[in-house]
Amino acid sequence: MSFRRAHNALLALANPRKAALLQRFFKTGKGEYGEGDRFLGIMVPAVRRLGRDFQQLSLPDIERLLASSFNEERLLAVVILVERYRRGALDERTAIHRCYLRNRDRINNWNLVDLSAPTLVGSHLLRKPKALLYRLAASKRLWDRRIAVLATFAFIRENDFGDALALARRLLADKHDLMHKACGWMLREIGKRDRAVLDRFLVRHHRSMPRTMLRYAIERLPASQRKAYLQSRVYPLSLGSERRFLIGLSEPMTAAKPRATRRSDPRLSGYGRPHSPLASPTSPG
């Protein structure tokens, strides 16, 4: 296994027509979040298959992939690192985590962040101090902040919501739409596991939340409750030692009817929306 073989395997799958489509989809124009990113035109399932073929690639060769200007080469590196981390012993996991942080300037589009951060940062910090997350969340670099938020998905899966909520509060004033989506997504994941925790956060903060963050957070709520939050008609009431709200917030999240969504472009097989990873971090894909 070598970097050159992996590089050539990707080049053999290049598709200029799809590359042009991906350049637009990932906002690579001047002043856009993905400015300067380049694509070969390879869909995610094909990259994942190559990831299985190149699992034994050395960390130095993986770092060479991460240094590439092509998104798919960096994506292949991330796919390999995530799978190796999941299977690795403690020493290898530590080495992979450090490799990821050392090269995180190359984790520079949402598809790369969303696939990698829950495992390579979140899982690694599950039973460790979380100071790293707060340093990343304070970074001027968009992708560092998104790594911090997406890393909390690993904690949320363990029903540990404190850091995700703390970061969502800290990032209420973040100016970037991709951060609004990331925070709203994590809040929605919290609500799927503990509706009361989500409600408490929303009642306190829905008026100051960026609109996109709020919409993502309430996406699975019943329509009447979504409307009440969007119209700022939710107020806490003190009833003895308990808290209640002016609208009923006890309906299960599953009560919401499926919402009509724009059909995805079949030419972008494997790519989600900017608020969701290539495949959910809860599954290996």
PDB file of C-alpha atoms in Angstrom:
ATOM      1  CA  MET A   1       0.000   0.000   0.000  1.00  0.00           C
ATOM      2  CA  SER A   2       1.319   3.448  -0.872  1.00  0.00           C
ATOM      3  CA  PHE A   3       0.195   7.017  -1.381  1.00  0.00           C
ATOM      4  CA  ARG A   4       0.935   6.715  -5.094  1.00  0.00           C
ATOM      5  CA  ARG A   5      -1.354   3.705  -5.515  1.00  0.00           C
ATOM      6  CA  ALA A   6      -4.160   5.431  -3.642  1.00  0.00           C
ATOM      7  CA  HIS A   7      -3.652   8.608  -5.676  1.00  0.00           C
ATOM      8  CA  ASN A   8      -3.736   6.701  -8.967  1.00  0.00           C
ATOM      9  CA  ALA A   9      -6.824   4.725  -7.907  1.00  0.00           C
ATOM     10  CA  LEU A  10      -8.670   7.990  -7.333  1.00  0.00           C
ATOM     11  CA  LEU A  11      -7.490   9.499 -10.610  1.00  0.00           C
ATOM     12  CA  ALA A  12      -8.841   6.446 -12.436  1.00  0.00           C
ATOM     13  CA  LEU A  13     -12.324   7.258 -11.116  1.00  0.00           C
ATOM     14  CA  ALA A  14     -12.250  10.975 -11.951  1.00  0.00           C
ATOM     15  CA  ASN A  15     -15.280  12.374 -13.762  1.00  0.00           C
ATOM     16  CA  PRO A  16     -14.914  15.974 -15.020  1.00  0.00           C
ATOM     17  CA  ARG A  17     -18.681  16.466 -15.464  1.00  0.00           C
ATOM     18  CA  LYS A  18     -19.419  15.450 -11.884  1.00  0.00           C
ATOM     19  CA  ALA A  19     -16.446  17.469 -10.692  1.00  0.00           C
ATOM     20  CA  ALA A  20     -18.023  20.630 -12.083  1.00  0.00           C
ATOM     21  CA  LEU A  21     -21.269  19.794 -10.296  1.00  0.00           C
ATOM     22  CA  LEU A  22     -19.484  19.219  -6.986  1.00  0.00           C
ATOM     23  CA  GLN A  23     -17.559  22.472  -7.329  1.00  0.00           C
ATOM     24  CA  ARG A  24     -20.896  24.306  -7.289  1.00  0.00           C
ATOM     25  CA  PHE A  25     -22.496  22.111  -4.610  1.00  0.00           C
ATOM     26  CA  PHE A  26     -19.656  22.718  -2.159  1.00  0.00           C
ATOM     27  CA  LYS A  27     -19.559  26.494  -2.715  1.00  0.00           C
ATOM     28  CA  THR A  28     -15.988  26.744  -3.980  1.00  0.00           C
ATOM     29  CA  GLY A  29     -16.290  30.162  -5.612  1.00  0.00           C
ATOM     30  CA  LYS A  30     -14.504  33.299  -4.488  1.00  0.00           C
ATOM     31  CA  GLY A  31     -15.750  34.416  -1.082  1.00  0.00           C
ATOM     32  CA  GLU A  32     -17.739  31.199  -0.498  1.00  0.00           C
ATOM     33  CA  TYR A  33     -17.072  28.815   2.393  1.00  0.00           C
ATOM     34  CA  GLY A  34     -15.319  26.261   0.182  1.00  0.00           C
ATOM     35  CA  GLU A  35     -13.283  28.756  -1.803  1.00  0.00           C
ATOM     36  CA  GLY A  36     -10.458  27.061  -3.675  1.00  0.00           C
ATOM     37  CA  ASP A  37     -11.524  23.471  -2.985  1.00  0.00           C
ATOM     38  CA  ARG A  38     -11.092  21.203  -5.998  1.00  0.00           C
ATOM     39  CA  PHE A  39     -12.913  18.016  -6.956  1.00  0.00           C
ATOM     40  CA  LEU A  40     -12.181  14.987  -9.089  1.00  0.00           C
ATOM     41  CA  GLY A  41     -15.870  14.142  -9.474  1.00  0.00           C
ATOM     42  CA  ILE A  42     -15.948  10.922  -7.412  1.00  0.00           C
ATOM     43  CA  MET A  43     -19.033  10.011  -5.413  1.00  0.00           C
ATOM     44  CA  VAL A  44     -18.872   8.997  -1.759  1.00  0.00           C
ATOM     45  CA  PRO A  45     -19.667   5.268  -2.147  1.00  0.00           C
ATOM     46  CA  ALA A  46     -16.698   4.876  -4.489  1.00  0.00           C
ATOM     47  CA  VAL A  47     -14.401   6.669  -2.048  1.00  0.00           C
ATOM     48  CA  ARG A  48     -15.623   4.404   0.748  1.00  0.00           C
ATOM     49  CA  ARG A  49     -14.833   1.327  -1.308  1.00  0.00           C
ATOM     50  CA  LEU A  50     -11.309   2.591  -1.847  1.00  0.00           C
ATOM     51  CA  GLY A  51     -11.085   3.250   1.867  1.00  0.00           C
ATOM     52  CA  ARG A  52     -11.579  -0.456   2.508  1.00  0.00           C
ATOM     53  CA  ASP A  53      -8.855  -1.287  -0.012  1.00  0.00           C
ATOM     54  CA  PHE A  54      -6.322   1.089   1.558  1.00  0.00           C
ATOM     55  CA  GLN A  55      -6.884   0.457   5.276  1.00  0.00           C
ATOM     56  CA  GLN A  56      -3.218  -0.391   5.763  1.00  0.00           C
ATOM     57  CA  LEU A  57      -1.927   2.890   4.389  1.00  0.00           C
ATOM     58  CA  SER A  58       0.691   4.387   6.707  1.00  0.00           C
ATOM     59  CA  LEU A  59      -0.018   7.579   8.639  1.00  0.00           C
ATOM     60  CA  PRO A  60       2.643   9.502   6.663  1.00  0.00           C
ATOM     61  CA  ASP A  61       0.927   8.468   3.422  1.00  0.00           C
ATOM     62  CA  ILE A  62      -2.464   9.407   4.866  1.00  0.00           C
ATOM     63  CA  GLU A  63      -1.014  12.817   5.685  1.00  0.00           C
ATOM     64  CA  ARG A  64       0.070  13.123   2.059  1.00  0.00           C
ATOM     65  CA  LEU A  65      -3.543  12.497   1.027  1.00  0.00           C
ATOM     66  CA  LEU A  66      -4.673  15.162   3.497  1.00  0.00           C
ATOM     67  CA  ALA A  67      -2.249  17.619   1.909  1.00  0.00           C
ATOM     68  CA  SER A  68      -3.946  17.221  -1.476  1.00  0.00           C
ATOM     69  CA  SER A  69      -5.854  20.080  -3.062  1.00  0.00           C
ATOM     70  CA  PHE A  70      -8.538  17.575  -4.141  1.00  0.00           C
ATOM     71  CA  ASN A  71     -11.415  17.062  -1.739  1.00  0.00           C
ATOM     72  CA  GLU A  72     -11.762  13.362  -2.586  1.00  0.00           C
ATOM     73  CA  GLU A  73      -8.161  12.634  -1.623  1.00  0.00           C
ATOM     74  CA  ARG A  74      -8.702  14.308   1.739  1.00  0.00           C
ATOM     75  CA  LEU A  75     -12.012  12.460   2.026  1.00  0.00           C
ATOM     76  CA  LEU A  76     -10.268   9.131   1.410  1.00  0.00           C
ATOM     77  CA  ALA A  77      -7.786   9.967   4.164  1.00  0.00           C
ATOM     78  CA  VAL A  78     -10.637  10.752   6.570  1.00  0.00           C
ATOM     79  CA  VAL A  79     -12.521   7.552   5.668  1.00  0.00           C
ATOM     80  CA  ILE A  80      -9.403   5.496   6.412  1.00  0.00           C
ATOM     81  CA  LEU A  81      -8.670   7.316   9.688  1.00  0.00           C
ATOM     82  CA  VAL A  82     -12.220   6.914  10.996  1.00  0.00           C
ATOM     83  CA  GLU A  83     -12.336   3.190  10.283  1.00  0.00           C
ATOM     84  CA  ARG A  84      -8.840   2.620  11.663  1.00  0.00           C
ATOM     85  CA  TYR A  85      -9.764   4.551  14.815  1.00  0.00           C
ATOM     86  CA  ARG A  86     -12.878   2.437  15.365  1.00  0.00           C
ATOM     87  CA  ARG A  87     -10.894  -0.783  15.111  1.00  0.00           C
ATOM     88  CA  GLY A  88      -7.637   0.340  16.678  1.00  0.00           C
ATOM     89  CA  ALA A  89      -6.070  -0.241  20.068  1.00  0.00           C
ATOM     90  CA  LEU A  90      -5.498   2.675  22.436  1.00  0.00           C
ATOM     91  CA  ASP A  91      -2.037   3.563  21.117  1.00  0.00           C
ATOM     92  CA  GLU A  92      -3.193   3.633  17.511  1.00  0.00           C
ATOM     93  CA  ARG A  93      -6.280   5.673  18.403  1.00  0.00           C
ATOM     94  CA  THR A  94      -4.117   8.246  20.156  1.00  0.00           C
ATOM     95  CA  ALA A  95      -1.797   8.469  17.150  1.00  0.00           C
ATOM     96  CA  ILE A  96      -4.751   8.904  14.780  1.00  0.00           C
ATOM     97  CA  HIS A  97      -6.323  11.599  16.979  1.00  0.00           C
ATOM     98  CA  ARG A  98      -3.046  13.523  17.048  1.00  0.00           C
ATOM     99  CA  CYS A  99      -2.576  13.106  13.304  1.00  0.00           C
ATOM    100  CA  TYR A 100      -6.051  14.514  12.729  1.00  0.00           C
ATOM    101  CA  LEU A 101      -5.502  17.547  14.942  1.00  0.00           C
ATOM    102  CA  ARG A 102      -2.089  18.163  13.413  1.00  0.00           C
ATOM    103  CA  ASN A 103      -3.643  18.255   9.942  1.00  0.00           C
ATOM    104  CA  ARG A 104      -6.985  19.823  10.737  1.00  0.00           C
ATOM    105  CA  ASP A 105      -6.230  22.782   8.472  1.00  0.00           C
ATOM    106  CA  ARG A 106      -6.848  20.232   5.682  1.00  0.00           C
ATOM    107  CA  ILE A 107     -10.260  19.308   7.143  1.00  0.00           C
ATOM    108  CA  ASN A 108     -11.706  22.273   5.358  1.00  0.00           C
ATOM    109  CA  ASN A 109     -15.161  21.510   4.061  1.00  0.00           C
ATOM    110  CA  TRP A 110     -18.296  20.332   5.825  1.00  0.00           C
ATOM    111  CA  ASN A 111     -18.260  16.851   4.318  1.00  0.00           C
ATOM    112  CA  LEU A 112     -14.814  16.227   5.809  1.00  0.00           C
ATOM    113  CA  VAL A 113     -15.700  17.690   9.212  1.00  0.00           C
ATOM    114  CA  ASP A 114     -19.019  15.913   9.598  1.00  0.00           C
ATOM    115  CA  LEU A 115     -17.625  12.501   8.726  1.00  0.00           C
ATOM    116  CA  SER A 116     -14.607  12.757  11.001  1.00  0.00           C
ATOM    117  CA  ALA A 117     -15.201  14.964  14.041  1.00  0.00           C
ATOM    118  CA  PRO A 118     -17.687  12.760  15.953  1.00  0.00           C
ATOM    119  CA  THR A 119     -15.214   9.856  15.962  1.00  0.00           C
ATOM    120  CA  LEU A 120     -11.729  11.350  15.760  1.00  0.00           C
ATOM    121  CA  VAL A 121     -12.410  14.115  18.288  1.00  0.00           C
ATOM    122  CA  GLY A 122     -15.681  13.285  20.045  1.00  0.00           C
ATOM    123  CA  SER A 123     -15.156   9.590  20.730  1.00  0.00           C
ATOM    124  CA  HIS A 124     -11.580  10.295  21.776  1.00  0.00           C
ATOM    125  CA  LEU A 125     -12.715  12.824  24.385  1.00  0.00           C
ATOM    126  CA  LEU A 126     -15.637  10.830  25.764  1.00  0.00           C
ATOM    127  CA  ARG A 127     -13.989  10.184  29.133  1.00  0.00           C
ATOM    128  CA  LYS A 128     -11.362  12.899  28.978  1.00  0.00           C
ATOM    129  CA  PRO A 129     -11.290  16.632  29.741  1.00  0.00           C
ATOM    130  CA  LYS A 130     -13.110  18.658  27.098  1.00  0.00           C
ATOM    131  CA  ALA A 131     -10.969  21.822  27.087  1.00  0.00           C
ATOM    132  CA  LEU A 132      -9.961  21.135  23.467  1.00  0.00           C
ATOM    133  CA  LEU A 133     -13.567  21.583  22.331  1.00  0.00           C
ATOM    134  CA  TYR A 134     -13.808  25.037  23.851  1.00  0.00           C
ATOM    135  CA  ARG A 135     -10.511  26.124  22.292  1.00  0.00           C
ATOM    136  CA  LEU A 136     -11.743  24.970  18.898  1.00  0.00           C
ATOM    137  CA  ALA A 137     -15.118  26.648  19.429  1.00  0.00           C
ATOM    138  CA  ALA A 138     -13.330  29.952  20.095  1.00  0.00           C
ATOM    139  CA  SER A 139     -11.266  29.699  16.899  1.00  0.00           C
ATOM    140  CA  LYS A 140     -11.620  32.253  14.118  1.00  0.00           C
ATOM    141  CA  ARG A 141     -11.529  29.346  11.687  1.00  0.00           C
ATOM    142  CA  LEU A 142     -15.005  28.145  10.680  1.00  0.00           C
ATOM    143  CA  TRP A 143     -14.000  24.494  10.384  1.00  0.00           C
ATOM    144  CA  ASP A 144     -12.430  24.402  13.867  1.00  0.00           C
ATOM    145  CA  ARG A 145     -15.705  25.649  15.330  1.00  0.00           C
ATOM    146  CA  ARG A 146     -17.706  23.096  13.350  1.00  0.00           C
ATOM    147  CA  ILE A 147     -15.352  20.312  14.470  1.00  0.00           C
ATOM    148  CA  ALA A 148     -16.049  21.308  18.085  1.00  0.00           C
ATOM    149  CA  VAL A 149     -19.820  21.162  17.638  1.00  0.00           C
ATOM    150  CA  LEU A 150     -19.878  17.935  15.606  1.00  0.00           C
ATOM    151  CA  ALA A 151     -17.581  16.255  18.128  1.00  0.00           C
ATOM    152  CA  THR A 152     -20.371  16.513  20.704  1.00  0.00           C
ATOM    153  CA  PHE A 153     -22.416  14.044  18.658  1.00  0.00           C
ATOM    154  CA  ALA A 154     -20.371  11.302  20.321  1.00  0.00           C
ATOM    155  CA  PHE A 155     -21.421  12.603  23.753  1.00  0.00           C
ATOM    156  CA  ILE A 156     -25.054  12.991  22.709  1.00  0.00           C
ATOM    157  CA  ARG A 157     -25.144   9.339  21.667  1.00  0.00           C
ATOM    158  CA  GLU A 158     -24.140   8.549  25.268  1.00  0.00           C
ATOM    159  CA  ASN A 159     -26.928  10.820  26.609  1.00  0.00           C
ATOM    160  CA  ASP A 160     -24.355  13.354  27.788  1.00  0.00           C
ATOM    161  CA  PHE A 161     -25.720  16.699  26.609  1.00  0.00           C
ATOM    162  CA  GLY A 162     -23.857  19.251  28.710  1.00  0.00           C
ATOM    163  CA  ASP A 163     -21.075  20.177  26.294  1.00  0.00           C
ATOM    164  CA  ALA A 164     -23.355  20.309  23.255  1.00  0.00           C
ATOM    165  CA  LEU A 165     -25.681  22.686  25.104  1.00  0.00           C
ATOM    166  CA  ALA A 166     -22.783  24.801  26.367  1.00  0.00           C
ATOM    167  CA  LEU A 167     -21.330  25.167  22.878  1.00  0.00           C
ATOM    168  CA  ALA A 168     -24.730  25.994  21.397  1.00  0.00           C
ATOM    169  CA  ARG A 169     -25.068  28.811  23.962  1.00  0.00           C
ATOM    170  CA  ARG A 170     -21.569  30.103  23.250  1.00  0.00           C
ATOM    171  CA  LEU A 171     -22.166  30.093  19.519  1.00  0.00           C
ATOM    172  CA  LEU A 172     -25.540  31.849  19.509  1.00  0.00           C
ATOM    173  CA  ALA A 173     -23.845  34.938  18.087  1.00  0.00           C
ATOM    174  CA  ASP A 174     -21.753  33.080  15.493  1.00  0.00           C
ATOM    175  CA  LYS A 175     -22.207  34.748  12.120  1.00  0.00           C
ATOM    176  CA  HIS A 176     -21.847  31.712   9.846  1.00  0.00           C
ATOM    177  CA  ASP A 177     -24.846  29.811   8.542  1.00  0.00           C
ATOM    178  CA  LEU A 178     -22.949  26.504   8.653  1.00  0.00           C
ATOM    179  CA  MET A 179     -22.527  26.954  12.399  1.00  0.00           C
ATOM    180  CA  HIS A 180     -26.213  27.736  12.840  1.00  0.00           C
ATOM    181  CA  LYS A 181     -27.012  24.488  11.034  1.00  0.00           C
ATOM    182  CA  ALA A 182     -24.508  22.464  13.053  1.00  0.00           C
ATOM    183  CA  CYS A 183     -25.767  23.738  16.423  1.00  0.00           C
ATOM    184  CA  GLY A 184     -29.403  23.285  15.437  1.00  0.00           C
ATOM    185  CA  TRP A 185     -28.686  19.756  14.262  1.00  0.00           C
ATOM    186  CA  MET A 186     -27.058  18.800  17.576  1.00  0.00           C
ATOM    187  CA  LEU A 187     -29.964  20.340  19.508  1.00  0.00           C
ATOM    188  CA  ARG A 188     -32.385  18.290  17.424  1.00  0.00           C
ATOM    189  CA  GLU A 189     -30.385  15.149  18.224  1.00  0.00           C
ATOM    190  CA  ILE A 190     -30.646  15.993  21.926  1.00  0.00           C
ATOM    191  CA  GLY A 191     -34.411  16.415  21.566  1.00  0.00           C
ATOM    192  CA  LYS A 192     -34.717  12.984  19.960  1.00  0.00           C
ATOM    193  CA  ARG A 193     -33.271  11.520  23.150  1.00  0.00           C
ATOM    194  CA  ASP A 194     -34.645  13.859  25.834  1.00  0.00           C
ATOM    195  CA  ARG A 195     -37.394  16.230  24.795  1.00  0.00           C
ATOM    196  CA  ALA A 196     -37.414  18.070  28.123  1.00  0.00           C
ATOM    197  CA  VAL A 197     -33.753  19.071  27.764  1.00  0.00           C
ATOM    198  CA  LEU A 198     -34.422  20.527  24.315  1.00  0.00           C
ATOM    199  CA  ASP A 199     -37.501  22.383  25.552  1.00  0.00           C
ATOM    200  CA  ARG A 200     -35.606  24.003  28.396  1.00  0.00           C
ATOM    201  CA  PHE A 201     -32.927  25.238  26.028  1.00  0.00           C
ATOM    202  CA  LEU A 202     -35.452  26.533  23.506  1.00  0.00           C
ATOM    203  CA  VAL A 203     -37.599  28.349  26.048  1.00  0.00           C
ATOM    204  CA  ARG A 204     -34.545  30.198  27.335  1.00  0.00           C
ATOM    205  CA  HIS A 205     -32.902  30.944  24.004  1.00  0.00           C
ATOM    206  CA  HIS A 206     -35.327  30.720  21.075  1.00  0.00           C
ATOM    207  CA  ARG A 207     -35.683  34.490  20.796  1.00  0.00           C
ATOM    208  CA  SER A 208     -31.928  35.005  20.465  1.00  0.00           C
ATOM    209  CA  MET A 209     -31.183  31.942  18.319  1.00  0.00           C
ATOM    210  CA  PRO A 210     -30.331  32.536  14.662  1.00  0.00           C
ATOM    211  CA  ARG A 211     -33.381  31.597  12.612  1.00  0.00           C
ATOM    212  CA  THR A 212     -31.624  28.707  10.869  1.00  0.00           C
ATOM    213  CA  MET A 213     -30.431  27.240  14.170  1.00  0.00           C
ATOM    214  CA  LEU A 214     -33.952  27.419  15.575  1.00  0.00           C
ATOM    215  CA  ARG A 215     -35.520  25.840  12.495  1.00  0.00           C
ATOM    216  CA  TYR A 216     -33.086  22.939  12.574  1.00  0.00           C
ATOM    217  CA  ALA A 217     -33.579  22.413  16.308  1.00  0.00           C
ATOM    218  CA  ILE A 218     -37.390  22.258  16.092  1.00  0.00           C
ATOM    219  CA  GLU A 219     -37.604  20.298  12.847  1.00  0.00           C
ATOM    220  CA  ARG A 220     -39.114  17.204  14.498  1.00  0.00           C
ATOM    221  CA  LEU A 221     -41.562  19.003  16.771  1.00  0.00           C
ATOM    222  CA  PRO A 222     -45.306  19.008  16.041  1.00  0.00           C
ATOM    223  CA  ALA A 223     -46.351  21.771  13.666  1.00  0.00           C
ATOM    224  CA  SER A 224     -48.182  23.801  16.314  1.00  0.00           C
ATOM    225  CA  GLN A 225     -45.107  23.916  18.514  1.00  0.00           C
ATOM    226  CA  ARG A 226     -42.779  24.791  15.644  1.00  0.00           C
ATOM    227  CA  LYS A 227     -45.070  27.671  14.807  1.00  0.00           C
ATOM    228  CA  ALA A 228     -45.186  28.875  18.408  1.00  0.00           C
ATOM    229  CA  TYR A 229     -41.392  28.925  18.679  1.00  0.00           C
ATOM    230  CA  LEU A 230     -40.992  30.667  15.330  1.00  0.00           C
ATOM    231  CA  GLN A 231     -43.522  33.313  16.359  1.00  0.00           C
ATOM    232  CA  SER A 232     -41.952  33.699  19.839  1.00  0.00           C
ATOM    233  CA  ARG A 233     -45.154  32.673  21.595  1.00  0.00           C
ATOM    234  CA  VAL A 234     -43.522  30.396  24.169  1.00  0.00           C
ATOM    235  CA  TYR A 235     -43.087  31.685  27.730  1.00  0.00           C
ATOM    236  CA  PRO A 236     -42.007  29.889  30.921  1.00  0.00           C
ATOM    237  CA  LEU A 237     -44.409  29.880  33.853  1.00  0.00           C
ATOM    238  CA  SER A 238     -43.493  29.077  37.432  1.00  0.00           C
ATOM    239  CA  LEU A 239     -45.924  26.612  38.960  1.00  0.00           C
ATOM    240  CA  GLY A 240     -44.718  25.775  42.426  1.00  0.00           C
ATOM    241  CA  SER A 241     -41.303  24.172  42.146  1.00  0.00           C
ATOM    242  CA  GLU A 242     -41.850  23.107  38.523  1.00  0.00           C
ATOM    243  CA  ARG A 243     -41.662  24.887  35.200  1.00  0.00           C
ATOM    244  CA  ARG A 244     -44.423  24.806  32.612  1.00  0.00           C
ATOM    245  CA  PHE A 245     -44.861  26.566  29.300  1.00  0.00           C
ATOM    246  CA  LEU A 246     -47.727  28.529  27.788  1.00  0.00           C
ATOM    247  CA  ILE A 247     -48.056  26.002  24.995  1.00  0.00           C
ATOM    248  CA  GLY A 248     -48.217  22.260  25.517  1.00  0.00           C
ATOM    249  CA  LEU A 249     -44.748  20.829  25.009  1.00  0.00           C
ATOM    250  CA  SER A 250     -45.380  17.258  26.037  1.00  0.00           C
ATOM    251  CA  GLU A 251     -46.245  15.789  22.646  1.00  0.00           C
ATOM    252  CA  PRO A 252     -43.643  13.312  21.436  1.00  0.00           C
ATOM    253  CA  MET A 253     -41.355  14.532  18.686  1.00  0.00           C
ATOM    254  CA  THR A 254     -42.558  11.695  16.500  1.00  0.00           C
ATOM    255  CA  ALA A 255     -45.979  13.364  16.359  1.00  0.00           C
ATOM    256  CA  ALA A 256     -44.730  15.705  13.671  1.00  0.00           C
ATOM    257  CA  LYS A 257     -45.820  14.818  10.178  1.00  0.00           C
ATOM    258  CA  PRO A 258     -43.067  14.323   7.618  1.00  0.00           C
ATOM    259  CA  ARG A 259     -42.218  17.618   5.992  1.00  0.00           C
ATOM    260  CA  ALA A 260     -41.895  17.975   2.257  1.00  0.00           C
ATOM    261  CA  THR A 261     -38.257  18.303   1.308  1.00  0.00           C
ATOM    262  CA  ARG A 262     -36.556  19.224  -1.909  1.00  0.00           C
ATOM    263  CA  ARG A 263     -35.594  16.119  -3.819  1.00  0.00           C
ATOM    264  CA  SER A 264     -31.890  15.445  -3.718  1.00  0.00           C
ATOM    265  CA  ASP A 265     -29.873  15.460  -6.886  1.00  0.00           C
ATOM    266  CA  PRO A 266     -29.159  11.787  -7.780  1.00  0.00           C
ATOM    267  CA  ARG A 267     -25.904  12.936  -9.329  1.00  0.00           C
ATOM    268  CA  LEU A 268     -24.644  13.736  -5.813  1.00  0.00           C
ATOM    269  CA  SER A 269     -24.989  10.206  -4.497  1.00  0.00           C
ATOM    270  CA  GLY A 270     -23.656   9.947  -0.954  1.00  0.00           C
ATOM    271  CA  TYR A 271     -23.445  13.686  -0.287  1.00  0.00           C
ATOM    272  CA  GLY A 272     -25.914  14.984   2.278  1.00  0.00           C
ATOM    273  CA  ARG A 273     -26.859  18.545   3.118  1.00  0.00           C
ATOM    274  CA  PRO A 274     -24.361  20.788   4.937  1.00  0.00           C
ATOM    275  CA  HIS A 275     -26.009  19.928   8.270  1.00  0.00           C
ATOM    276  CA  SER A 276     -25.604  16.178   7.831  1.00  0.00           C
ATOM    277  CA  PRO A 277     -22.560  13.989   7.260  1.00  0.00           C
ATOM    278  CA  LEU A 278     -21.921  11.856   4.217  1.00  0.00           C
ATOM    279  CA  ALA A 279     -23.326   9.041   6.272  1.00  0.00           C
ATOM    280  CA  SER A 280     -24.614   9.516   9.765  1.00  0.00           C
ATOM    281  CA  PRO A 281     -21.846   9.514  12.398  1.00  0.00           C
ATOM    282  CA  THR A 282     -23.950   6.961  14.218  1.00  0.00           C
ATOM    283  CA  SER A 283     -23.255   4.411  11.512  1.00  0.00           C
ATOM    284  CA  PRO A 284     -20.068   3.445   9.723  1.00  0.00           C
ATOM    285  CA  GLY A 285     -21.768   4.176   6.444  1.00  0.00           C
TER     286      GLY A 285
END
